[in-house]
CSV table of C-alpha atoms and ligand atoms in Angstrom, one decimal:
chain,number,residue,atom,x,y,z
U,1,UNK,CA,16.9,-8.6,12.9
U,2,UNK,CA,16.4,-5.2,12.5
U,3,UNK,CA,13.4,-3.4,14.5
U,4,UNK,CA,11.8,0.0,14.6
U,5,UNK,CA,9.8,0.8,17.5
U,6,UNK,CA,7.4,3.9,17.2
U,7,UNK,CA,6.0,5.3,20.6
U,8,UNK,CA,9.3,3.9,22.2
U,9,UNK,CA,8.7,6.7,25.0
U,10,UNK,CA,5.8,5.0,26.0
U,11,UNK,CA,4.8,2.8,28.7
U,12,UNK,CA,4.9,0.0,26.5
U,13,UNK,CA,7.5,1.4,24.2
U,14,UNK,CA,9.9,1.8,27.2
U,15,UNK,CA,9.3,-1.8,28.2
U,16,UNK,CA,10.1,-3.0,24.8
U,17,UNK,CA,13.5,-0.9,24.7
U,18,UNK,CA,14.5,-2.2,28.1
U,19,UNK,CA,13.4,-5.8,26.9
U,20,UNK,CA,14.5,-6.3,23.6
U,21,UNK,CA,17.8,-7.9,23.5
U,22,UNK,CA,19.8,-9.8,20.5
U,23,UNK,CA,18.5,-8.1,17.8
U,24,UNK,CA,18.9,-4.3,16.3
U,25,UNK,CA,16.2,-2.3,17.8
U,26,UNK,CA,15.7,1.7,17.0
U,27,UNK,CA,13.1,3.6,18.8
U,28,UNK,CA,11.5,6.2,17.8
U,29,UNK,CA,9.6,9.0,19.7
U,30,UNK,CA,6.8,11.6,18.4
U,31,UNK,CA,9.8,14.2,18.1
U,32,UNK,CA,12.0,12.1,16.0
U,33,UNK,CA,8.7,11.4,13.4
U,34,UNK,CA,5.0,12.1,14.0
U,35,UNK,CA,3.3,9.5,12.7
U,36,UNK,CA,0.9,11.9,11.3
U,37,UNK,CA,3.7,13.1,8.7
U,38,UNK,CA,3.6,10.3,6.0
U,39,UNK,CA,6.9,11.8,4.3
U,40,UNK,CA,9.2,11.6,7.6
U,41,UNK,CA,7.6,8.4,8.4
U,42,UNK,CA,8.8,7.0,5.2
U,43,UNK,CA,12.4,8.7,5.8
U,44,UNK,CA,12.6,7.0,9.3
U,45,UNK,CA,12.0,3.7,7.8
U,46,UNK,CA,13.7,3.7,4.8
U,47,UNK,CA,16.9,5.0,7.2
U,48,UNK,CA,16.3,2.3,9.5
U,49,UNK,CA,15.2,-0.6,6.7
U,50,UNK,CA,13.9,-2.9,9.7
U,51,UNK,CA,12.7,-6.3,9.1
U,52,UNK,CA,9.9,-5.5,11.8
U,53,UNK,CA,8.0,-2.4,12.7
U,54,UNK,CA,6.3,-2.3,16.3
U,55,UNK,CA,3.8,0.5,16.0
U,56,UNK,CA,2.9,1.5,19.9
U,57,UNK,CA,2.6,5.0,19.0
U,58,UNK,CA,-1.0,6.0,19.6
U,59,UNK,CA,-3.1,9.0,21.3
U,60,UNK,CA,-4.2,7.1,24.6
U,61,UNK,CA,-6.1,9.3,25.9
U,62,UNK,CA,-9.3,7.7,25.8
U,63,UNK,CA,-11.3,10.9,27.4
U,64,UNK,CA,-9.2,13.3,25.5
U,65,UNK,CA,-10.1,11.3,22.2
U,66,UNK,CA,-14.1,12.4,22.8
U,67,UNK,CA,-13.2,16.2,22.9
U,68,UNK,CA,-10.6,15.8,19.9
U,69,UNK,CA,-11.9,13.2,17.7
U,70,UNK,CA,-9.5,15.0,14.8
U,71,UNK,CA,-6.7,14.2,16.7
U,72,UNK,CA,-7.8,10.7,17.7
U,73,UNK,CA,-8.2,9.3,13.9
U,74,UNK,CA,-5.4,11.8,12.4
U,75,UNK,CA,-2.9,9.7,15.0
U,76,UNK,CA,-4.6,6.4,15.5
U,77,UNK,CA,-6.0,5.6,12.2
U,78,UNK,CA,-4.2,7.8,9.5
U,79,UNK,CA,-1.1,7.6,11.2
U,80,UNK,CA,-1.1,3.8,11.7
U,81,UNK,CA,-1.7,4.0,7.8
U,82,UNK,CA,1.2,5.9,7.0
U,83,UNK,CA,3.4,3.3,8.9
U,84,UNK,CA,1.7,0.3,7.2
U,85,UNK,CA,2.5,2.1,3.6
U,86,UNK,CA,6.0,2.4,4.5
U,87,UNK,CA,6.6,-0.9,5.9
U,88,UNK,CA,4.6,-2.2,2.7
U,89,UNK,CA,7.0,-0.2,0.5
U,90,UNK,CA,10.5,-2.0,2.1
U,91,UNK,CA,9.0,-5.5,2.8
U,92,UNK,CA,9.0,-4.5,6.4
U,93,UNK,CA,6.6,-6.8,8.6
U,94,UNK,CA,4.3,-4.5,11.2
U,95,UNK,CA,2.8,-5.2,14.6
U,96,UNK,CA,0.0,-2.9,15.1
U,97,UNK,CA,-0.9,-2.4,18.7
U,98,UNK,CA,-4.7,-2.6,19.5
U,99,UNK,CA,-7.3,-2.3,22.2
U,100,UNK,CA,-10.1,-4.2,23.7
U,101,UNK,CA,-11.8,-0.8,23.1
U,102,UNK,CA,-12.9,-2.1,19.6
U,103,UNK,CA,-15.5,-4.4,21.3
U,104,UNK,CA,-18.6,-3.2,23.1
U,105,UNK,CA,-18.8,-5.4,25.9
U,106,UNK,CA,-21.9,-7.1,25.7
U,107,UNK,CA,-20.4,-10.3,26.2
U,108,UNK,CA,-20.0,-12.2,28.9
U,109,UNK,CA,-17.4,-15.0,28.2
U,110,UNK,CA,-14.1,-13.7,26.6
U,111,UNK,CA,-13.7,-11.9,23.3
U,112,UNK,CA,-12.3,-14.1,20.3
U,113,UNK,CA,-10.1,-12.6,17.9
U,114,UNK,CA,-12.7,-12.8,15.0
U,115,UNK,CA,-15.5,-11.4,17.2
U,116,UNK,CA,-17.5,-8.7,15.6
U,117,UNK,CA,-15.9,-5.1,16.4
U,118,UNK,CA,-18.2,-2.5,17.6
U,119,UNK,CA,-16.6,0.4,19.3
U,120,UNK,CA,-18.4,2.6,21.9
U,121,UNK,CA,-15.9,5.7,21.8
U,122,UNK,CA,-13.7,7.5,19.3
U,123,UNK,CA,-10.8,6.0,20.5
U,124,UNK,CA,-12.1,2.4,19.9
U,125,UNK,CA,-13.4,3.8,16.8
U,126,UNK,CA,-9.9,4.9,15.4
U,127,UNK,CA,-8.4,1.8,16.3
U,128,UNK,CA,-11.1,-0.3,15.0
U,129,UNK,CA,-10.8,1.5,11.6
U,130,UNK,CA,-7.0,1.1,11.8
U,131,UNK,CA,-7.3,-2.4,12.1
U,132,UNK,CA,-9.3,-2.7,8.8
U,133,UNK,CA,-7.5,-0.6,6.8
U,134,UNK,CA,-4.4,-2.1,7.8
U,135,UNK,CA,-5.9,-5.3,7.1
U,136,UNK,CA,-7.0,-4.1,3.5
U,137,UNK,CA,-3.4,-2.8,3.1
U,138,UNK,CA,-1.4,-5.4,4.3
U,139,UNK,CA,-3.1,-8.4,5.0
U,140,UNK,CA,-0.2,-10.3,6.5
U,141,UNK,CA,0.2,-8.0,9.4
U,142,UNK,CA,-0.4,-8.7,12.9
U,143,UNK,CA,-2.5,-6.7,15.1
U,144,UNK,CA,-2.0,-7.1,18.6
U,145,UNK,CA,-4.9,-6.4,21.0
U,146,UNK,CA,-4.0,-5.3,24.5
U,147,UNK,CA,-5.8,-3.8,27.5
U,148,UNK,CA,-5.5,-2.0,31.0
U,149,UNK,CA,-1.6,-1.5,30.5
U,150,UNK,CA,0.5,-1.0,33.4
U,151,UNK,CA,4.2,-0.6,34.2
U,152,UNK,CA,7.2,1.3,35.2
U,153,UNK,CA,8.3,4.9,33.7
U,154,UNK,CA,5.1,6.3,33.4
U,155,UNK,CA,1.4,7.1,34.4
U,156,UNK,CA,-0.5,3.9,35.1
U,157,UNK,CA,-3.6,2.9,37.5
U,158,UNK,CA,-1.8,1.1,39.9
U,159,UNK,CA,0.7,4.2,40.2
U,160,UNK,CA,-2.2,6.5,40.6
U,161,UNK,CA,-4.0,4.1,43.2
U,162,UNK,CA,-1.2,4.2,45.4
U,163,UNK,CA,-0.7,8.1,45.2
U,164,UNK,CA,-4.4,8.4,46.3
U,165,UNK,CA,-3.9,5.6,48.9
U,166,UNK,CA,-1.2,7.4,50.7
U,167,UNK,CA,-3.3,10.5,50.7
U,168,UNK,CA,-6.8,9.6,51.4
U,169,UNK,CA,-8.7,7.3,53.9
U,170,UNK,CA,-10.6,5.6,51.4
U,171,UNK,CA,-10.9,5.2,47.5
U,172,UNK,CA,-14.0,4.9,45.4
U,173,UNK,CA,-13.3,2.6,42.4
U,174,UNK,CA,-15.8,1.0,39.7
U,175,UNK,CA,-16.6,-2.4,39.9
U,176,UNK,CA,-19.0,-3.0,36.7
U,177,UNK,CA,-16.1,-2.8,34.3
U,178,UNK,CA,-14.3,-6.1,33.9
U,179,UNK,CA,-11.0,-6.7,32.0
U,180,UNK,CA,-7.4,-7.9,32.2
U,181,UNK,CA,-4.6,-5.8,33.4
U,182,UNK,CA,-1.6,-6.3,31.7
U,183,UNK,CA,2.0,-5.7,32.7
U,184,UNK,CA,4.3,-4.0,30.1
U,185,UNK,CA,7.1,-6.2,30.7
U,186,UNK,CA,4.9,-9.3,30.1
U,187,UNK,CA,3.3,-7.8,26.8
U,188,UNK,CA,7.0,-6.8,25.4
U,189,UNK,CA,8.0,-10.2,26.0
U,190,UNK,CA,4.8,-11.7,24.1
U,191,UNK,CA,5.7,-9.0,21.2
U,192,UNK,CA,9.2,-10.1,20.8
U,193,UNK,CA,8.2,-13.4,20.7
U,194,UNK,CA,5.1,-13.2,18.2
U,195,UNK,CA,8.4,-11.2,15.9
U,196,UNK,CA,10.6,-14.0,16.1
U,197,UNK,CA,7.5,-16.3,15.3
U,198,UNK,CA,6.5,-14.4,12.1
U,199,UNK,CA,3.1,-14.0,13.6
U,200,UNK,CA,0.1,-12.8,11.3
U,201,UNK,CA,-3.4,-11.9,12.2
U,202,UNK,CA,-5.2,-10.8,15.0
U,203,UNK,CA,-3.8,-11.9,18.1
U,204,UNK,CA,-4.9,-10.9,21.6
U,205,UNK,CA,-2.3,-10.4,24.2
U,206,UNK,CA,-3.1,-9.8,28.0
U,207,UNK,CA,-2.1,-11.2,30.8
U,208,UNK,CA,-4.0,-13.7,32.1
U,209,UNK,CA,-7.6,-13.8,34.8
U,210,UNK,CA,-9.3,-10.8,34.7
U,211,UNK,CA,-11.0,-8.7,37.3
U,212,UNK,CA,-12.8,-5.2,37.9
U,213,UNK,CA,-11.1,-1.9,38.3
U,214,UNK,CA,-12.1,-1.9,42.3
U,215,UNK,CA,-10.7,-5.7,42.4
U,216,UNK,CA,-7.9,-4.3,40.8
U,217,UNK,CA,-7.2,-1.9,43.1
U,218,UNK,CA,-8.2,-4.0,46.3
U,219,UNK,CA,-5.2,-6.2,45.0
U,220,UNK,CA,-2.8,-3.1,44.6
U,221,UNK,CA,-3.4,-1.6,48.0
U,222,UNK,CA,-3.2,-5.0,49.5
U,223,UNK,CA,0.1,-5.8,47.8
U,224,UNK,CA,1.8,-2.5,48.8
U,225,UNK,CA,0.9,-3.3,52.3
U,226,UNK,CA,-1.6,-0.4,52.9
U,227,UNK,CA,-4.6,-0.4,55.1
U,228,UNK,CA,-7.1,2.4,52.9
U,229,UNK,CA,-10.5,1.2,52.3
U,230,UNK,CA,-11.4,0.6,49.0
U,231,UNK,CA,-15.2,0.9,48.2
U,232,UNK,CA,-16.5,-0.2,44.9
U,233,UNK,CA,-18.8,2.3,43.1
U,234,UNK,CA,-20.9,1.9,39.5
U,235,UNK,CA,-19.8,3.7,36.3
U,236,UNK,CA,-22.6,6.0,36.4
U,237,UNK,CA,-21.4,7.3,40.0
U,238,UNK,CA,-17.9,8.0,38.1
U,239,UNK,CA,-19.3,9.6,34.9
U,240,UNK,CA,-16.6,10.2,32.4
U,241,UNK,CA,-16.6,11.6,28.9
U,242,UNK,CA,-15.7,7.9,26.7
U,243,UNK,CA,-18.1,5.3,27.6
U,244,UNK,CA,-16.2,2.0,28.4
U,245,UNK,CA,-17.1,-1.6,27.9
U,246,UNK,CA,-18.7,-3.5,30.8
U,247,UNK,CA,-17.1,-6.6,29.7
U,248,UNK,CA,-13.6,-6.6,27.4
U,249,UNK,CA,-11.9,-9.5,28.5
U,250,UNK,CA,-9.9,-10.9,25.4
U,251,UNK,CA,-9.1,-14.8,24.7
U,252,UNK,CA,-5.8,-15.8,24.7
U,253,UNK,CA,-6.6,-19.0,23.0
U,254,UNK,CA,-4.9,-17.9,19.5
U,255,UNK,CA,-1.9,-16.6,21.4
U,256,UNK,CA,-1.9,-20.3,23.1
U,257,UNK,CA,-1.8,-22.1,20.1
U,258,UNK,CA,1.7,-20.0,18.8
U,259,UNK,CA,3.1,-21.6,22.6
U,260,UNK,CA,2.8,-18.3,24.3
U,261,UNK,CA,1.3,-18.4,27.7
U,262,UNK,CA,0.8,-15.2,29.6
U,263,UNK,CA,1.1,-15.1,33.4
U,264,UNK,CA,-1.6,-14.1,35.8
U,265,UNK,CA,-2.5,-10.3,36.3
U,266,UNK,CA,-1.9,-11.1,40.2
U,267,UNK,CA,1.4,-12.4,39.4
U,268,UNK,CA,2.0,-9.7,37.4
U,269,UNK,CA,1.1,-6.8,39.8
U,270,UNK,CA,3.4,-8.7,42.5
U,271,UNK,CA,6.4,-8.4,40.1
U,272,UNK,CA,5.3,-4.6,39.6
U,273,UNK,CA,5.3,-3.5,43.0
U,274,UNK,CA,8.5,-5.6,43.9
U,275,UNK,CA,10.0,-3.6,40.8
U,276,UNK,CA,8.7,-0.1,41.3
I,301,LIG,N1,-2.6,2.0,27.9
I,301,LIG,C1,-3.5,1.4,27.6
I,301,LIG,O1,-4.1,0.8,28.9
I,301,LIG,C2,-3.9,0.4,26.7
I,301,LIG,C3,-4.7,-0.5,26.3
I,301,LIG,C4,-5.2,-1.1,25.1
I,301,LIG,C5,-4.2,-0.7,23.8
I,301,LIG,N2,-3.2,0.2,24.2
I,301,LIG,C6,-2.5,0.6,23.0
I,301,LIG,O2,-0.9,0.2,23.3
I,301,LIG,C7,-0.1,1.1,22.8
I,301,LIG,C8,1.1,1.5,23.5
I,301,LIG,O3,0.3,2.4,24.5
I,301,LIG,P1,1.0,3.0,26.2
I,301,LIG,O4,0.2,3.2,27.0
I,301,LIG,O5,2.4,2.4,26.2
I,301,LIG,O6,1.1,4.5,25.3
I,301,LIG,P2,1.7,5.9,25.9
I,301,LIG,O7,2.5,5.6,27.5
I,301,LIG,O8,0.3,6.9,25.8
I,301,LIG,O9,2.4,6.4,24.7
I,301,LIG,C9,2.2,6.8,23.6
I,301,LIG,C10,3.8,6.8,22.6
I,301,LIG,O10,2.9,7.2,21.3
I,301,LIG,C11,3.9,8.6,21.1
I,301,LIG,N3,3.3,9.4,20.1
I,301,LIG,C12,1.8,9.9,20.3
I,301,LIG,N4,1.5,10.8,19.4
I,301,LIG,C13,2.3,10.3,18.4
I,301,LIG,C14,2.4,10.9,17.1
I,301,LIG,N5,1.6,11.7,16.4
I,301,LIG,N6,3.4,10.5,16.3
I,301,LIG,C15,4.5,9.8,16.7
I,301,LIG,N7,4.4,9.4,18.5
I,301,LIG,C16,3.4,9.4,18.8
I,301,LIG,C17,4.5,8.8,22.7
I,301,LIG,O11,5.5,9.6,22.2
I,301,LIG,P3,6.0,11.1,22.9
I,301,LIG,O12,6.4,10.6,24.3
I,301,LIG,O13,6.8,11.5,22.0
I,301,LIG,O14,4.9,11.6,22.7
I,301,LIG,C18,4.8,7.8,23.1
I,301,LIG,O15,5.8,7.0,22.8
I,301,LIG,C19,-0.7,1.9,21.8
I,301,LIG,O16,-1.1,2.0,20.7
I,301,LIG,C20,-2.2,2.1,23.1
I,301,LIG,O17,-3.2,2.6,22.1
I,301,LIG,C21,-2.6,1.0,25.3
């Protein structure tokens, strides 16, 4: 199988490049192909002629998207469409990375793949509109929604918490947003399986179990053997430009029907801390 990965220099892209063996994998950065440039995307896709394209490239600064919506929609929606058009032209299958932020967070039980989208942020709107456009253009494409990524090789929440914990006596962390942290190594392995299983349609792919950011931070500090105090605060106390869903746990039921089981985020965090 030939595989092309857009976003190979990102947190997930690096994990995909590390984990993917047994197939011919080409990894692309924004320097090699800016997904806003339809002509360039077409060229690189035709040159690599992949069976599968994994689209992990995105403008992922959720707060930055609020102040720069043109860039958010140009990359995260229109760029995704450029890749889908190029994939369709050569008959390649596409796996697009989407987000829990397509939901509004008003549910109290895990979001199913068919639940209505109602994004609250610019980033979420761009991802939701990309999903709709991709499904119109390529009904057979695969959309993998994930959440709260962490992993080696880039900035992520555990990394930030450990740096802060080393220099401060106490940390304030929000306790009113619940979701599922996801280790990029586990997500990468699941994506590889999805491609090999020729998966189609919308899937949720996160580590199992859920927590708040506060609970996640507590476990990070404890796991690293630090004694820094972690204090729960509300989102209002830590106001940020983009609204985040209060609850964005994604149901893994559809993923399980494909025979893919995800480890818990606690297990994933232990492995991340050991490997770091
Ligand atoms: N991080 C999360 O918590 C989270 C949660 C839910 C969903 N997701 C989704 O999961 C995917 C992977 O996220 P990540 O955290 O690995 O992202 P990341 O670390 O921010 O990396 C982003 C990647 O996208 C590339 N990129 C950015 N703008 C581009 C453009 N205009 N053209 C081509 N490439 C471009 C970057 O390339 P350069 O290095 O060359 O700039 C980089 O390789 C994304 O689709 C993201 O929306 C992430």
